[in-house]
């Protein structure tokens, strides 16, 4: 991954977090929202790797 792609991905991540901050009603709400996004990301990444390795 090149530097520009990495920076774009990081910027996109921060944009998503800022959107969730604006939607949230409390600090706890932000925490839950970010944890859900993080978990979904990790699970999807795991599934993608499984498919790439033909581990179905």
PDB file of C-alpha atoms in Angstrom:
ATOM      1  CA  UNK A   1       0.000   0.000   0.000  1.00  0.00           C
ATOM      2  CA  UNK A   2       1.436   3.344  -0.965  1.00  0.00           C
ATOM      3  CA  UNK A   3       1.530   6.404   1.272  1.00  0.00           C
ATOM      4  CA  UNK A   4      -1.314   8.182  -0.532  1.00  0.00           C
ATOM      5  CA  UNK A   5      -3.629   5.177  -0.238  1.00  0.00           C
ATOM      6  CA  UNK A   6      -2.788   4.793   3.427  1.00  0.00           C
ATOM      7  CA  UNK A   7      -3.468   8.468   4.135  1.00  0.00           C
ATOM      8  CA  UNK A   8      -6.768   8.330   2.201  1.00  0.00           C
ATOM      9  CA  UNK A   9      -7.853   5.291   4.216  1.00  0.00           C
ATOM     10  CA  UNK A  10      -6.929   7.028   7.459  1.00  0.00           C
ATOM     11  CA  UNK A  11      -8.823  10.166   6.425  1.00  0.00           C
ATOM     12  CA  UNK A  12     -11.881   8.077   5.501  1.00  0.00           C
ATOM     13  CA  UNK A  13     -11.738   6.395   8.911  1.00  0.00           C
ATOM     14  CA  UNK A  14     -11.649   9.721  10.701  1.00  0.00           C
ATOM     15  CA  UNK A  15     -14.547  10.992   8.585  1.00  0.00           C
ATOM     16  CA  UNK A  16     -16.613   7.990   9.632  1.00  0.00           C
ATOM     17  CA  UNK A  17     -15.803   8.537  13.307  1.00  0.00           C
ATOM     18  CA  UNK A  18     -16.703  12.234  13.074  1.00  0.00           C
ATOM     19  CA  UNK A  19     -20.057  11.335  11.528  1.00  0.00           C
ATOM     20  CA  UNK A  20     -20.739   8.925  14.386  1.00  0.00           C
ATOM     21  CA  UNK A  21     -19.719  11.570  16.938  1.00  0.00           C
ATOM     22  CA  UNK A  22     -22.293  13.958  15.489  1.00  0.00           C
ATOM     23  CA  UNK A  23     -25.028  11.302  15.629  1.00  0.00           C
ATOM     24  CA  UNK A  24     -24.263  10.146  19.175  1.00  0.00           C
ATOM     25  CA  UNK A  25     -26.241  11.227  22.190  1.00  0.00           C
ATOM     26  CA  UNK A  26     -23.505  10.517  24.750  1.00  0.00           C
ATOM     27  CA  UNK A  27     -19.929   9.389  25.131  1.00  0.00           C
ATOM     28  CA  UNK A  28     -21.154   5.859  25.805  1.00  0.00           C
ATOM     29  CA  UNK A  29     -23.198   5.989  22.602  1.00  0.00           C
ATOM     30  CA  UNK A  30     -20.076   6.979  20.640  1.00  0.00           C
ATOM     31  CA  UNK A  31     -18.158   4.112  22.203  1.00  0.00           C
ATOM     32  CA  UNK A  32     -20.827   1.591  21.202  1.00  0.00           C
ATOM     33  CA  UNK A  33     -21.115   2.984  17.663  1.00  0.00           C
ATOM     34  CA  UNK A  34     -17.346   2.868  17.101  1.00  0.00           C
ATOM     35  CA  UNK A  35     -17.070  -0.637  18.560  1.00  0.00           C
ATOM     36  CA  UNK A  36     -19.807  -1.851  16.196  1.00  0.00           C
ATOM     37  CA  UNK A  37     -18.027  -0.343  13.186  1.00  0.00           C
ATOM     38  CA  UNK A  38     -14.704  -1.806  14.306  1.00  0.00           C
ATOM     39  CA  UNK A  39     -16.183  -5.262  14.851  1.00  0.00           C
ATOM     40  CA  UNK A  40     -17.914  -5.260  11.473  1.00  0.00           C
ATOM     41  CA  UNK A  41     -14.695  -4.175   9.790  1.00  0.00           C
ATOM     42  CA  UNK A  42     -12.695  -6.937  11.445  1.00  0.00           C
ATOM     43  CA  UNK A  43     -15.305  -9.586  10.638  1.00  0.00           C
ATOM     44  CA  UNK A  44     -15.521  -8.522   7.002  1.00  0.00           C
ATOM     45  CA  UNK A  45     -11.744  -8.485   6.744  1.00  0.00           C
ATOM     46  CA  UNK A  46     -11.638 -11.965   8.191  1.00  0.00           C
ATOM     47  CA  UNK A  47     -14.267 -13.183   5.720  1.00  0.00           C
ATOM     48  CA  UNK A  48     -12.380 -11.634   2.801  1.00  0.00           C
ATOM     49  CA  UNK A  49      -9.170 -13.361   3.856  1.00  0.00           C
ATOM     50  CA  UNK A  50     -11.058 -16.665   4.227  1.00  0.00           C
ATOM     51  CA  UNK A  51     -12.399 -16.320   0.688  1.00  0.00           C
ATOM     52  CA  UNK A  52      -8.991 -15.389  -0.704  1.00  0.00           C
ATOM     53  CA  UNK A  53      -7.498 -18.498   0.899  1.00  0.00           C
ATOM     54  CA  UNK A  54     -10.456 -20.716  -0.101  1.00  0.00           C
ATOM     55  CA  UNK A  55     -11.191 -21.602   3.522  1.00  0.00           C
ATOM     56  CA  UNK A  56     -14.987 -21.758   3.138  1.00  0.00           C
TER      57      UNK A  56
END
